[in-house]
Coordinates of C-alpha atoms and ligand atoms in Angstrom, one line a residue:
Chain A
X146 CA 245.3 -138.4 -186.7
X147 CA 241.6 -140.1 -185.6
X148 CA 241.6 -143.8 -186.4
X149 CA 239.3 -143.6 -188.9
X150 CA 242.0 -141.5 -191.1
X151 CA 244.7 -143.7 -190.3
X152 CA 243.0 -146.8 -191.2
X153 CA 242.4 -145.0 -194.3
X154 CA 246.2 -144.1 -195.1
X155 CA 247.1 -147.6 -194.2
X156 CA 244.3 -149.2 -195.9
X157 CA 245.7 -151.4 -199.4
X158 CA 242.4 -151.4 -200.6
X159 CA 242.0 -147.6 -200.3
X160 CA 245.1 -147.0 -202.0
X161 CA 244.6 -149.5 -204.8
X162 CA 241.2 -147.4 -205.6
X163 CA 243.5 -144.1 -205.6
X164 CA 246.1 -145.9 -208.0
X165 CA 243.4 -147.4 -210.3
X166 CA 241.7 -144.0 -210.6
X167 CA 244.9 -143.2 -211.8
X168 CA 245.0 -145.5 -214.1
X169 CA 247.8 -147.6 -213.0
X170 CA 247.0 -150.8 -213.9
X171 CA 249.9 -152.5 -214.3
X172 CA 252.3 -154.3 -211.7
X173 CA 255.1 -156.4 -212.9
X174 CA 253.8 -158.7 -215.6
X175 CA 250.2 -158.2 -215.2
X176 CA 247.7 -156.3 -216.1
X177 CA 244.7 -155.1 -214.9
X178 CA 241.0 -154.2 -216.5
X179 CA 237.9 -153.6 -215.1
X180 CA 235.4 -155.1 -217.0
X181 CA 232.2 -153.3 -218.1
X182 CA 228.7 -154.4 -217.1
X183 CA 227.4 -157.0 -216.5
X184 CA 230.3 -158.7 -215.7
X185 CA 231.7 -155.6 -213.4
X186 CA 234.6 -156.2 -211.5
X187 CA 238.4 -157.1 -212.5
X188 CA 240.4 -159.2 -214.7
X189 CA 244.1 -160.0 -214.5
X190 CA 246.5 -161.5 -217.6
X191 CA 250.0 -160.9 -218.3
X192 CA 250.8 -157.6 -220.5
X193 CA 252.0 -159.4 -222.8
X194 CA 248.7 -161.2 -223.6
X195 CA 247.0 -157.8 -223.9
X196 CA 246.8 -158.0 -227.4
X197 CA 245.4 -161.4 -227.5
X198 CA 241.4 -162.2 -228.0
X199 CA 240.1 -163.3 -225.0
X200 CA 239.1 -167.1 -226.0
X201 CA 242.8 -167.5 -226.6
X202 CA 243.8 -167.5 -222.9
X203 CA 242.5 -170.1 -220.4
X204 CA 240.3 -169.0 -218.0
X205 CA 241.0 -169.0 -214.5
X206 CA 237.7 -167.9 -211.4
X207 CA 239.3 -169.0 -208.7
X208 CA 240.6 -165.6 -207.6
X209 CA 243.8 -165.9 -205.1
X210 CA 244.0 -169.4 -204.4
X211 CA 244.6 -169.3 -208.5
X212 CA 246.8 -166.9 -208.8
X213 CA 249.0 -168.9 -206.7
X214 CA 249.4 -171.6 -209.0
X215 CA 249.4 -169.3 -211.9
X216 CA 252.7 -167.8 -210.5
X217 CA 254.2 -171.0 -208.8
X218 CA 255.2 -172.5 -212.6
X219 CA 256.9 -170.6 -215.8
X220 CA 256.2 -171.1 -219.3
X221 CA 257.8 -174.5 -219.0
X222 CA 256.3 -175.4 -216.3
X223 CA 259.9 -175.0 -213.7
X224 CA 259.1 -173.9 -210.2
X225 CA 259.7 -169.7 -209.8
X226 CA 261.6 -169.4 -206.3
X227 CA 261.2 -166.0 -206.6
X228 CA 257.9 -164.2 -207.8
X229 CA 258.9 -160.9 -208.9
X230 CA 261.4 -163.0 -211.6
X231 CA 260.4 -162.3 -215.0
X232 CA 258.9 -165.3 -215.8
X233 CA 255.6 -165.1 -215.3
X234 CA 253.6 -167.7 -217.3
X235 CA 251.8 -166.8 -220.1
X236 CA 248.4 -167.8 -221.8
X237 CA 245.7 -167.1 -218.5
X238 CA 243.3 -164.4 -217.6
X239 CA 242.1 -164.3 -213.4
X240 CA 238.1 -163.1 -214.1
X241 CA 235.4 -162.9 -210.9
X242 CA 237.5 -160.8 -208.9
X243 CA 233.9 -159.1 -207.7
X244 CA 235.8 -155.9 -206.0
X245 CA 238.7 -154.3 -204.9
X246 CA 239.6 -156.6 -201.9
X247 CA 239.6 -159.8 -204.6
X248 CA 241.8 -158.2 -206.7
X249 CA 244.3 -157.0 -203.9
X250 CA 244.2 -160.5 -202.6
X251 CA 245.0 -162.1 -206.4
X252 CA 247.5 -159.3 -206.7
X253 CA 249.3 -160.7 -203.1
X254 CA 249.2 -164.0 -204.5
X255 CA 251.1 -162.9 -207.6
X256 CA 254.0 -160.7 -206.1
X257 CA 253.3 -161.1 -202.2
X258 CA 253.4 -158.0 -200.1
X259 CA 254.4 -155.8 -203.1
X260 CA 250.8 -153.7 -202.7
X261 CA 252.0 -153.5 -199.2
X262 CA 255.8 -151.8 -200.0
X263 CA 254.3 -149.8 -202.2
X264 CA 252.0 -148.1 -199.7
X265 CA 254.5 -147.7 -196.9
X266 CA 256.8 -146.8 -199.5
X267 CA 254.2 -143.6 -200.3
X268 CA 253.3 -143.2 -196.5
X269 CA 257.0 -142.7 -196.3
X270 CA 257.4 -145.6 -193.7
X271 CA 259.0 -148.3 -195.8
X272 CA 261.7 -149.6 -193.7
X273 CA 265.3 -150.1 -195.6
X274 CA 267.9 -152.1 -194.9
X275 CA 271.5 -152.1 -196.6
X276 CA 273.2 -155.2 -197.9
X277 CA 275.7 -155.0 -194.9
X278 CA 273.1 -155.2 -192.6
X279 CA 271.0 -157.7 -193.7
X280 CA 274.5 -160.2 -194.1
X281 CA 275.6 -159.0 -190.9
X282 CA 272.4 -160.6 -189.2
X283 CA 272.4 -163.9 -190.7
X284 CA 273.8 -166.6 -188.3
X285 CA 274.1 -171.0 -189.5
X286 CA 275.0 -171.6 -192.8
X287 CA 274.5 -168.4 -194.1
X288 CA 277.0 -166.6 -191.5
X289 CA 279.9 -166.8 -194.1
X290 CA 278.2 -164.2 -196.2
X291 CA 279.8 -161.5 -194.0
X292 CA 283.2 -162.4 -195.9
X293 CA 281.3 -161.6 -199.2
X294 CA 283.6 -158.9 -200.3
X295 CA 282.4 -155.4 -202.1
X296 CA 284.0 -156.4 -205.8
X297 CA 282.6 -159.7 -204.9
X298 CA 278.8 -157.9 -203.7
X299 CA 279.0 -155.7 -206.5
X300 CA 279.4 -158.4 -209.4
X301 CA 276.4 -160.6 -207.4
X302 CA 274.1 -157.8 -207.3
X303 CA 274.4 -156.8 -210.8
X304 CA 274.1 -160.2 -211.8
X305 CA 271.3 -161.3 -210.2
X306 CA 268.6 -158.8 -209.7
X307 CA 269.3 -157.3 -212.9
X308 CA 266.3 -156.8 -214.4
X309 CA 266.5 -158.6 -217.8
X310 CA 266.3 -162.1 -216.5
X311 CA 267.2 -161.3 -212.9
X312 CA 264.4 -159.7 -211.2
X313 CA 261.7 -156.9 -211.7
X314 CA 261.7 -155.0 -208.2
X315 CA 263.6 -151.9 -208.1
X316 CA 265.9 -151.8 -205.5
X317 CA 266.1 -149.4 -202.4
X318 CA 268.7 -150.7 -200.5
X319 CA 272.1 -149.7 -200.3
X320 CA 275.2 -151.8 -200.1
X321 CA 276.1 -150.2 -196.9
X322 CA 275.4 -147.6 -194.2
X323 CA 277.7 -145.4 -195.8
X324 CA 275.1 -145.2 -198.7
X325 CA 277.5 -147.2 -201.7
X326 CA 274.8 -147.9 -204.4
X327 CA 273.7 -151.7 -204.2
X328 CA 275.7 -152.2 -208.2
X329 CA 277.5 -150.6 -210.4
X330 CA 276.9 -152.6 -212.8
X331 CA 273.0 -151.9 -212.6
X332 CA 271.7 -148.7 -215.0
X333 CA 270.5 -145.6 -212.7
X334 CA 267.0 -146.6 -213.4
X335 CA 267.1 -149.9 -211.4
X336 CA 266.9 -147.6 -208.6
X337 CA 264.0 -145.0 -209.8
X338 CA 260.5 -146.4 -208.6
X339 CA 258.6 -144.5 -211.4
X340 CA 260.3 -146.6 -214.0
X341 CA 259.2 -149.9 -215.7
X342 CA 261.6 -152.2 -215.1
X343 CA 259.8 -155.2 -217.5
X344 CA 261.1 -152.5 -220.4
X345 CA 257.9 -151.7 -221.7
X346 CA 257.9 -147.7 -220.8
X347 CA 254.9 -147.8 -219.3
X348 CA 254.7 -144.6 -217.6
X349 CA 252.4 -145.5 -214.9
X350 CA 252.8 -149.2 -213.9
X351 CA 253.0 -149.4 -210.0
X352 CA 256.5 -150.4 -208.8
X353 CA 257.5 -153.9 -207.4
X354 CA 259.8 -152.3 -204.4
X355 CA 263.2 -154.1 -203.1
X356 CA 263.1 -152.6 -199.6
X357 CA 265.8 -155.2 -198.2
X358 CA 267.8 -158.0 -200.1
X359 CA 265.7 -161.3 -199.9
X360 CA 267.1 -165.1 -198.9
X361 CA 267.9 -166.1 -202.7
X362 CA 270.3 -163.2 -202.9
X363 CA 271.4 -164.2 -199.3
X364 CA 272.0 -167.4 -200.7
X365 CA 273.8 -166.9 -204.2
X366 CA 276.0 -164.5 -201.9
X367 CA 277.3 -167.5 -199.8
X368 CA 277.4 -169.8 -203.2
X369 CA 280.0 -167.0 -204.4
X370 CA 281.9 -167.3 -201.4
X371 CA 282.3 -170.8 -201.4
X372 CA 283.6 -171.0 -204.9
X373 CA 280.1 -172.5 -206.2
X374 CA 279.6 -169.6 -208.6
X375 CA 282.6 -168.6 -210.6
X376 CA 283.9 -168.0 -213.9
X377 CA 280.9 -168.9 -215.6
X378 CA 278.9 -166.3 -213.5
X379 CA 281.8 -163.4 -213.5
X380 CA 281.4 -163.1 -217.0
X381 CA 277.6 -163.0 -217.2
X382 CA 277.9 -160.0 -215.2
X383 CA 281.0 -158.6 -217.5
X384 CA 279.0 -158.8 -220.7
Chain B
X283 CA 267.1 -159.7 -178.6
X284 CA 267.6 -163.0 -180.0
X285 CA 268.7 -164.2 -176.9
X286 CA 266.1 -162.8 -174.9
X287 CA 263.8 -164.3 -177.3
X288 CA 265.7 -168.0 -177.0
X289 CA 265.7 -168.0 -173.5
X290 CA 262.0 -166.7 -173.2
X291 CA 261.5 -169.9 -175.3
X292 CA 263.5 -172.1 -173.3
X293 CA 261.7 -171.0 -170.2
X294 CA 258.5 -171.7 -171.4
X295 CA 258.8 -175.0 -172.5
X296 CA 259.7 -175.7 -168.8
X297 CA 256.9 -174.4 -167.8
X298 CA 254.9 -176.2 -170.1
X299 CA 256.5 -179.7 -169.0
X300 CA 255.2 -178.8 -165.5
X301 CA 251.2 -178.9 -166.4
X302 CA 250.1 -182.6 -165.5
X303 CA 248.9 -183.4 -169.2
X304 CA 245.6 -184.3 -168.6
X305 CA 244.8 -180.6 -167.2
X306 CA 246.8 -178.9 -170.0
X307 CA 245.1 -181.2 -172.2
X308 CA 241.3 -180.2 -170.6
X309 CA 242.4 -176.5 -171.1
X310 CA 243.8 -176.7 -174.5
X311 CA 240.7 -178.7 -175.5
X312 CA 238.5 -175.8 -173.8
X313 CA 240.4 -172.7 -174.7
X314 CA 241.1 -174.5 -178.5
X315 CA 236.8 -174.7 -179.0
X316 CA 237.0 -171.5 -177.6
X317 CA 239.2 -170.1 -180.1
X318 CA 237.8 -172.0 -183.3
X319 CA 234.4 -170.7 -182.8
X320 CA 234.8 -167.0 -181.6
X321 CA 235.7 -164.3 -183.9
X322 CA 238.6 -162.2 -183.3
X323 CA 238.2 -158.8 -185.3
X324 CA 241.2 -156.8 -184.3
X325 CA 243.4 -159.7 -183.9
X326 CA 245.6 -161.1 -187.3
X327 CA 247.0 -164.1 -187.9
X328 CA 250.3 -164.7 -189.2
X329 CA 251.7 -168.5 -190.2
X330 CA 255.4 -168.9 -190.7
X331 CA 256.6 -171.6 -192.8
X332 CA 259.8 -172.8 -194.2
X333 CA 259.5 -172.7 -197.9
X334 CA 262.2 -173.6 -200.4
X335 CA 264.2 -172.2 -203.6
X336 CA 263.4 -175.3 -205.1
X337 CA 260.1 -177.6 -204.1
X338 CA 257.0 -175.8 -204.9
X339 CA 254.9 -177.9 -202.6
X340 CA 256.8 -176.9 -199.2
X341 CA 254.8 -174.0 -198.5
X342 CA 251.2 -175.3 -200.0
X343 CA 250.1 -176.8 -196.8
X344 CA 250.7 -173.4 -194.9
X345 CA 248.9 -171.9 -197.5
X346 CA 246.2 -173.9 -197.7
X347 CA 245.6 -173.8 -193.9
X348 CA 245.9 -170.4 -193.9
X349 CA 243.0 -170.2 -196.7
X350 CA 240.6 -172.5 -194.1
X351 CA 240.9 -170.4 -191.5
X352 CA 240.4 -167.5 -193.7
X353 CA 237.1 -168.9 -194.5
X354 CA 236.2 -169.5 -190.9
X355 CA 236.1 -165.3 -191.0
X356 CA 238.0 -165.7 -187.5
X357 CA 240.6 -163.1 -187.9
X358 CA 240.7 -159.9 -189.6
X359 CA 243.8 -161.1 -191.3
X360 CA 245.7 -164.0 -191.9
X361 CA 248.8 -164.1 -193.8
X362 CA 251.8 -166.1 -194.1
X363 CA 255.4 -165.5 -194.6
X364 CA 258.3 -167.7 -195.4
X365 CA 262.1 -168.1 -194.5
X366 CA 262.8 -169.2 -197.9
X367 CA 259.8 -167.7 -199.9
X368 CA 257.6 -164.8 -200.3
X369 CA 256.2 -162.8 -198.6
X370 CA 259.2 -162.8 -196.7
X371 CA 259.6 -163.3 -193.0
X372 CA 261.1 -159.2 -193.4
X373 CA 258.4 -158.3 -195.0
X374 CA 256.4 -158.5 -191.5
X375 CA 256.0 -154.8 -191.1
X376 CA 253.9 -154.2 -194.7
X377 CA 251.6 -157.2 -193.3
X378 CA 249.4 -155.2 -190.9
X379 CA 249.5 -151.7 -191.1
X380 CA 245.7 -151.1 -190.2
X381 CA 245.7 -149.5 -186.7
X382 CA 242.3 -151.4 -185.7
X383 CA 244.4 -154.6 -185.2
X384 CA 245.8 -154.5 -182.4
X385 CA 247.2 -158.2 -181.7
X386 CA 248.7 -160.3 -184.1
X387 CA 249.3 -164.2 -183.4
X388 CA 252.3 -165.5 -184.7
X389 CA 252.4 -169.3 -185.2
X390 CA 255.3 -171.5 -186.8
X391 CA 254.4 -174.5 -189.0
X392 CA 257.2 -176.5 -187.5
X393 CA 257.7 -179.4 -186.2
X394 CA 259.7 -178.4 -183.2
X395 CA 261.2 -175.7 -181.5
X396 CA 264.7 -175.5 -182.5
X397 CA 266.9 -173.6 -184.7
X398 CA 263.8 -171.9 -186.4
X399 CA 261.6 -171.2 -183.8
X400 CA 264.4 -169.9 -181.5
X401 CA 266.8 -167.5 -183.4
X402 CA 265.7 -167.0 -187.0
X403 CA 262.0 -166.1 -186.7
X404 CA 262.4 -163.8 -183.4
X405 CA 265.7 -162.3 -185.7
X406 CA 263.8 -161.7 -188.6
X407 CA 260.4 -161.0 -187.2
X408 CA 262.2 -158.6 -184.4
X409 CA 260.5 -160.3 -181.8
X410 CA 261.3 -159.6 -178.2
X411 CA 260.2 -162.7 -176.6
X412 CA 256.0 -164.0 -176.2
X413 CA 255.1 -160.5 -176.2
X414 CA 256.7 -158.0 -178.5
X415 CA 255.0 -154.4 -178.4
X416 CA 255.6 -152.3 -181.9
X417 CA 255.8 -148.6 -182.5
X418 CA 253.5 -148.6 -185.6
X419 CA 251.2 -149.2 -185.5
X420 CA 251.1 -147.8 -182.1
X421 CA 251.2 -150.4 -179.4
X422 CA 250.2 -153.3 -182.2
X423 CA 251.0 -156.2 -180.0
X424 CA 252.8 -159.6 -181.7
X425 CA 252.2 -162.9 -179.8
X426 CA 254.7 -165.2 -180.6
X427 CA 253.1 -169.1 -179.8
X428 CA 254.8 -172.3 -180.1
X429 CA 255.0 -174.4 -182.8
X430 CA 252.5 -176.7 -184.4
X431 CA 254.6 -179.5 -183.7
X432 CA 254.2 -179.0 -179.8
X433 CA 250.4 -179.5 -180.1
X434 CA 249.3 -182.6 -177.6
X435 CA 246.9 -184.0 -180.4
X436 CA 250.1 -184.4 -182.8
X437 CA 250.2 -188.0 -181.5
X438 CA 246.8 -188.7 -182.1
X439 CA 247.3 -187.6 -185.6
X440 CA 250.2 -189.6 -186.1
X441 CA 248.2 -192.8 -185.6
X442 CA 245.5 -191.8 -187.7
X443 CA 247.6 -191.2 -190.4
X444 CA 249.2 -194.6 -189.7
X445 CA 245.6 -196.0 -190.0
X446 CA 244.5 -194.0 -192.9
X447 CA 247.3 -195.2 -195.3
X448 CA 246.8 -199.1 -194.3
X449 CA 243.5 -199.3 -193.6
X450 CA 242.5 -202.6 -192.1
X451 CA 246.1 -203.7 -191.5
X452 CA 246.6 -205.4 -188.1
X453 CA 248.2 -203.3 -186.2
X454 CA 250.1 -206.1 -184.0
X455 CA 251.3 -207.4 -187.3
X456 CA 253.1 -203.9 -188.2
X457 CA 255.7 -201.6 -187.2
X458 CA 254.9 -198.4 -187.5
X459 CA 258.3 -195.9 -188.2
X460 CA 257.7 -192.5 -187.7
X461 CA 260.8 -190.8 -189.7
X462 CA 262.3 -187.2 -188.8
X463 CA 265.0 -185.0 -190.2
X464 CA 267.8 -185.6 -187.4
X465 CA 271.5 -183.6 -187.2
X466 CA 272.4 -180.2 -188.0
X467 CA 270.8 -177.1 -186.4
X468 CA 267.6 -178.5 -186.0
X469 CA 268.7 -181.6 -183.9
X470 CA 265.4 -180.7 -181.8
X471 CA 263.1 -182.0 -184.5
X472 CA 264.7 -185.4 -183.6
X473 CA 263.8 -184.8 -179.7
X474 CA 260.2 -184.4 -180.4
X475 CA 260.2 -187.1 -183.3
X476 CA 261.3 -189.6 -180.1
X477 CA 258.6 -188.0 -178.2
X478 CA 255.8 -189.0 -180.5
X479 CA 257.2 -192.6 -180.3
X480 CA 257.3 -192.7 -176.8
X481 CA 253.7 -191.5 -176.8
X482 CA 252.5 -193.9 -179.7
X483 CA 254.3 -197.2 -178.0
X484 CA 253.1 -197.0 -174.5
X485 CA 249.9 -197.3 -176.3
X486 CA 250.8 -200.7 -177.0
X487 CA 249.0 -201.1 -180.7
X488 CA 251.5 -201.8 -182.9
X489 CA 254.3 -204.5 -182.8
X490 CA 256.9 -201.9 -182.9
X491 CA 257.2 -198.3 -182.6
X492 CA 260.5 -196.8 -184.3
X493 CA 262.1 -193.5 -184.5
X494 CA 264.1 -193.3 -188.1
X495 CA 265.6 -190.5 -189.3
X496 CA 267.2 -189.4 -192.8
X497 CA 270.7 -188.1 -191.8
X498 CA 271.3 -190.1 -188.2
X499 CA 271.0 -193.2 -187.1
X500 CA 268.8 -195.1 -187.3
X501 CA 268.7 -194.4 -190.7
X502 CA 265.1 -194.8 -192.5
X503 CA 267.1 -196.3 -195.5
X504 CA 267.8 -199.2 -193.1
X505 CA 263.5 -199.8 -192.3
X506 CA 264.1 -203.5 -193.9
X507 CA 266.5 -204.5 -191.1
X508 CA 264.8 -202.5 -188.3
X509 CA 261.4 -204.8 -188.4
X510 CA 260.7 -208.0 -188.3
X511 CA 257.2 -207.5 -189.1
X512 CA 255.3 -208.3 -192.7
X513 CA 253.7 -204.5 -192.6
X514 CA 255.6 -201.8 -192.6
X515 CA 254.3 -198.3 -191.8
X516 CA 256.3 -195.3 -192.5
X517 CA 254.6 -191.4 -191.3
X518 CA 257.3 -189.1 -191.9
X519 CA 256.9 -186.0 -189.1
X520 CA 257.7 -182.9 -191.6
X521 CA 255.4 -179.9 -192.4
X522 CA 255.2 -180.5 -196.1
X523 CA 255.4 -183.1 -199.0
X524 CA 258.4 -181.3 -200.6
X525 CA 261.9 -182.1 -201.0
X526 CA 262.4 -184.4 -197.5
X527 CA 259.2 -186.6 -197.9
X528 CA 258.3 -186.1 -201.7
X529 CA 261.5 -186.9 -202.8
X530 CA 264.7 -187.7 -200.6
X531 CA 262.7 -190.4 -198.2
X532 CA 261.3 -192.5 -201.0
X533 CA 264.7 -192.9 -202.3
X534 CA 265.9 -193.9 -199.0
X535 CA 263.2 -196.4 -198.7
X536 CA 263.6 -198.3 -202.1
X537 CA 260.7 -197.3 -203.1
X538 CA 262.1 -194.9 -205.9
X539 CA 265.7 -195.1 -207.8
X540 CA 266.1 -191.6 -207.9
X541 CA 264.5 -188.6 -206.5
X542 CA 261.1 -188.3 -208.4
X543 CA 259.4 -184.9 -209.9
X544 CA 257.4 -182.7 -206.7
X545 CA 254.4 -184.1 -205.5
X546 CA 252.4 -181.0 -207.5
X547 CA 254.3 -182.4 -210.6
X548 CA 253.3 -186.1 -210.3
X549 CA 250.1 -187.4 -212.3
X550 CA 249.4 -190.0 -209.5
X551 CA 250.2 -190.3 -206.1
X552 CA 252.5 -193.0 -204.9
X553 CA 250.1 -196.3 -204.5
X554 CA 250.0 -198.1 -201.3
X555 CA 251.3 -200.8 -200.3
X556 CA 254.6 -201.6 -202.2
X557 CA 255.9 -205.0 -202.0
X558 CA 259.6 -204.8 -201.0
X559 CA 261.8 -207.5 -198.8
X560 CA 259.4 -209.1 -198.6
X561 CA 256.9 -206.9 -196.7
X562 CA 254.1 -204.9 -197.3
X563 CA 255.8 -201.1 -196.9
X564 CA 253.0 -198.2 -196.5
X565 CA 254.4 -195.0 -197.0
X566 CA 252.4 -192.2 -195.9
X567 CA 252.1 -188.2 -196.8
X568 CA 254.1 -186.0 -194.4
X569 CA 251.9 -185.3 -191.2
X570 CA 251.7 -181.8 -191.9
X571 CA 249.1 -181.5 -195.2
X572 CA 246.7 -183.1 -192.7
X573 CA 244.0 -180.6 -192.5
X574 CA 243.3 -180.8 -188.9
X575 CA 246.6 -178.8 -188.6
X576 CA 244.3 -175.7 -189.2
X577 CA 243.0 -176.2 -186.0
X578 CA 246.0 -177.1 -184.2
X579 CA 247.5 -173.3 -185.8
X580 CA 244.2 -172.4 -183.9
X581 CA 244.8 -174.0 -180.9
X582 CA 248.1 -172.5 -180.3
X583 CA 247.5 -169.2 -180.5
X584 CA 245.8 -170.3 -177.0
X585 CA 249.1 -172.3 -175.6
X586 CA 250.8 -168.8 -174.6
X587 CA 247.7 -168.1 -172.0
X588 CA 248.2 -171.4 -170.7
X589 CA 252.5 -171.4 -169.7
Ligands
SF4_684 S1 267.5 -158.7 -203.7 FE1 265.6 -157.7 -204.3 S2 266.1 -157.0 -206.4 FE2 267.6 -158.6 -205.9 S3 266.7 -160.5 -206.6 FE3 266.1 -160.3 -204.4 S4 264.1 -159.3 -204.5 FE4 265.0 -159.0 -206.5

């Protein structure tokens, strides 16, 4: 392959063109229009606020540097750890994205690197890494998460990146290299890109990928091992 | 490979030591114009941070120097990624796929080498050591350069933050207290906290020079009995205003009861000076949101031609 076709395949602004000529214009919470003449160019607001007349949301032109303080707060204004949560605030719309390279960056800002699993994902060079793996290689405080046991993995996972309150990616991983799903308690679809994991069946909204399981699951893991998560958060996985 | 990439580490900080300063300093001045001013098209730039689960203002400095030197067009990319944040630190490989850059410039925003800068970042970024050659793209090269924290002019901004947050104060009437982490894994940020102080008191400006720290003695929450001075300057020597110097530090001062809201959360900023023990206490923003650190980020990217 020349360079000029690689830089093509690679390229996230290339393949953002291919998926909006699709008309995929959804990833995660938000949505995405291109606005008609003269205003040209893109606006970004949460699905839900689809339905809303324009005047009703607060205007934000401030392209990426926005969007990351649109997506650092929830509704009531508590700090979102992790972006692909859903929780994304509600009540804005991003206008003056000019052309596709503003709107990829405002995207980044919103769920970082997401436009970027998505392509290697579809250039088939998304690297994955189990659960195992990615506890085996953690050293300091977080080294004790190798005793994390599989009932023990099993009940965190379903917990946590669940995606009603847990998280919206869909997960790649597997628990292990001997390819045990990452949950049992998670529905198949947790683990199928083409679906919409806010629950909204949209048929065409680009996925937010889990290609490897991120620090805050790291972390919960070694809160369940020292006792710090119990009980209270068995039985939120049980019901 | 962590190991190789700790000892590589190791071994260039010796031969850092070795540069008379003054020459280093010439070269770092040179090579650091050099760098701010010409373009580097198929080079990237990636800033690692710490980030945290629960401070939303511990990775806005990285971000916002990473959006200066966006502006400055320098690089074809720069990006950041986060131990405790996204995009992740593992997320390196979706960062930059296009096969026209072909060196990337890794740079920690940290105050020290130490625990970070020696065995989680080379882990989680797979880095071999200064140089680390990747299969895709093919022959992409990652330089891995030392941390902010190691920049010569770190001292120099120390004192002008000193100056900045008690403006007009004589200096011979004040101590100045330059406050660190201290313990735990990254003990080192201690070791370069006591470098700054050695650097700042052979100066000979300010009555006293102190190194405090929050978890080892001496403890910052003792400032009142360390000085005998009626100003009081404290500069704590972290990368961000978040959970350490927003909201643990001002507690340990006296200046608040309990840990306040984030700094992003707070109408106002804390006022300056507060009147406690009867002293004037100046307590100023953590070294790190100064914006000359986009240069410094700069800068370092040159430090690796230099060892
Ligand atoms: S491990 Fe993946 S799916 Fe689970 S919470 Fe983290 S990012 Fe979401």
């Amino acid at each position: 392959m020349d360079q000029d076709a690689a830089r093509l395949l690679f390229s996230l602004d290339a393949a953002l063109a291919r998926w909006l000529a699709a008309a995929r214009m959804r990833l995660g919470q938000i949505q995405m229009e291109t606005l008609p003449p003269p205003q040209a160019g893109f606006r970004l607001r949460h699905h839900d606020d689809a339905g809303r007349p324009h005047e009703e949301l607060a205007l934000f032109t401030g392209g990426a540097d926005d969007a990351v303080e649109l997506a650092r707060y929830d509704d009531a204004g508590n700090y979102r750890p992790l972006k692909t949560a859903p929780n994304l605030r509600h009540g804005w719309r991003l206008e003056a994205l000019p052309d596709l390279p503003a709107l990829r960056r405002a995207l980044d800002a919103f769920y970082p690197a997401r436009l970027g699993a998505l392509l290697a994902f579809e250039n088939g060079r998304l690297p994955v890494t189990p659960l195992r793996e990615t506890l085996a290689r953690q050293t300091g405080m977080y080294r004790i998460t190798q005793k994390l046991t599989d009932a023990q993995a099993d009940a965190l996972v379903g917990r946590f990146c669940r995606s009603d309150g847990g998280c919206l990616r869909t997960i790649l991983w597997r628990r292990d290299l001997a390819g045990t799903p990452a949950s049992s308690h998670l529905p198949p679809e947790k683990f199928e890109p083409a679906f919409d994991q806010t629950g909204h069946g949209e048929t065409r909204s680009l996925p937010l990928l889990c290609q490897e399981a991120c620090n805050l699951l790291v972390a919960e893991a070694r809160a369940v091992i020292k006792g710090e998560r119990t009980a209270a958060a068995a039985s939120a996985v049980d019901c | 490979m962590q190991e190789r990439g700790g000892l590589a580490r190791e071994k260039r900080g010796k031969t850092q030591k070795k540069n008379p300063a003054e020459i280093s300093r010439f070269f770092a001045s040179f090579a650091g114009y050099l760098l701010r001013v010409i373009p580097k098209l198929d080079a990237a730039l990636l800033i690692v941070g710490h980030g945290s689960t629960v401070n939303p203002d511990s990775s806005a400095p990285s971000l916002a120097h990473a959006a200066t030197i966006r502006r400055r067009g320098l690089f074809a990319e720069v990006a950041c990624v986060f131990w405790k944040e996204e995009p992740a630190l593992r997320d390196w490989p979706l960062l930059f796929p296009d096969p026209t850059i072909h060196d990337i410039f890794v740079v920690p925003n940290f105050i020290s080498e130490g625990y970070f800068t020696q065995t989680i970042i080379p882990r989680e970024l797979e880095l071999t050591g200064d140089l680390t050659e990747r299969d895709f793209p093919a022959g992409q090269r990652w330089h891995y350069c030392p941390p902010v924290g190691n920049h010569p002019a770190m001292t120099e901004l120390l004192l002008q933050r000193a100056r900045e947050v008690a403006p007009g104060v004589p200096e011979r009437e004040t101590s100045l207290l330059i406050v660190g982490h201290g313990t735990g894994l990254n003990d080192n940020s201690a070791v370069a906290a006591k470098q700054q102080v050695a650097a700042i008191a052979a100066l000979d400006r300010y009555a006293a020079v102190l190194s405090t720290y929050m978890e080892e003695p001496p403890h910052i929450a003792d400032w009142a009995k360390l000085t005998d001075t009626p100003n009081v300057v404290v500069v704590p020597f972290f990368i961000s205003d978040g959970l350490h110097s927003y909201q643990d530090i001002p507690v340990l001062l006296g200046l608040e009861p309990e840990p306040t809201a984030a700094a992003s959360q707070q109408a106002v900023f804390r006022q300056n000076p507060r009147h406690l023990h009867g002293r004037a206490l100046y307590y100023a923003s953590a070294i790190g949101t100064e914006p000359r650190f986009a240069d410094i980020i700069l800068e370092q990217t040159a430090a690796l031609a230099l060892a």
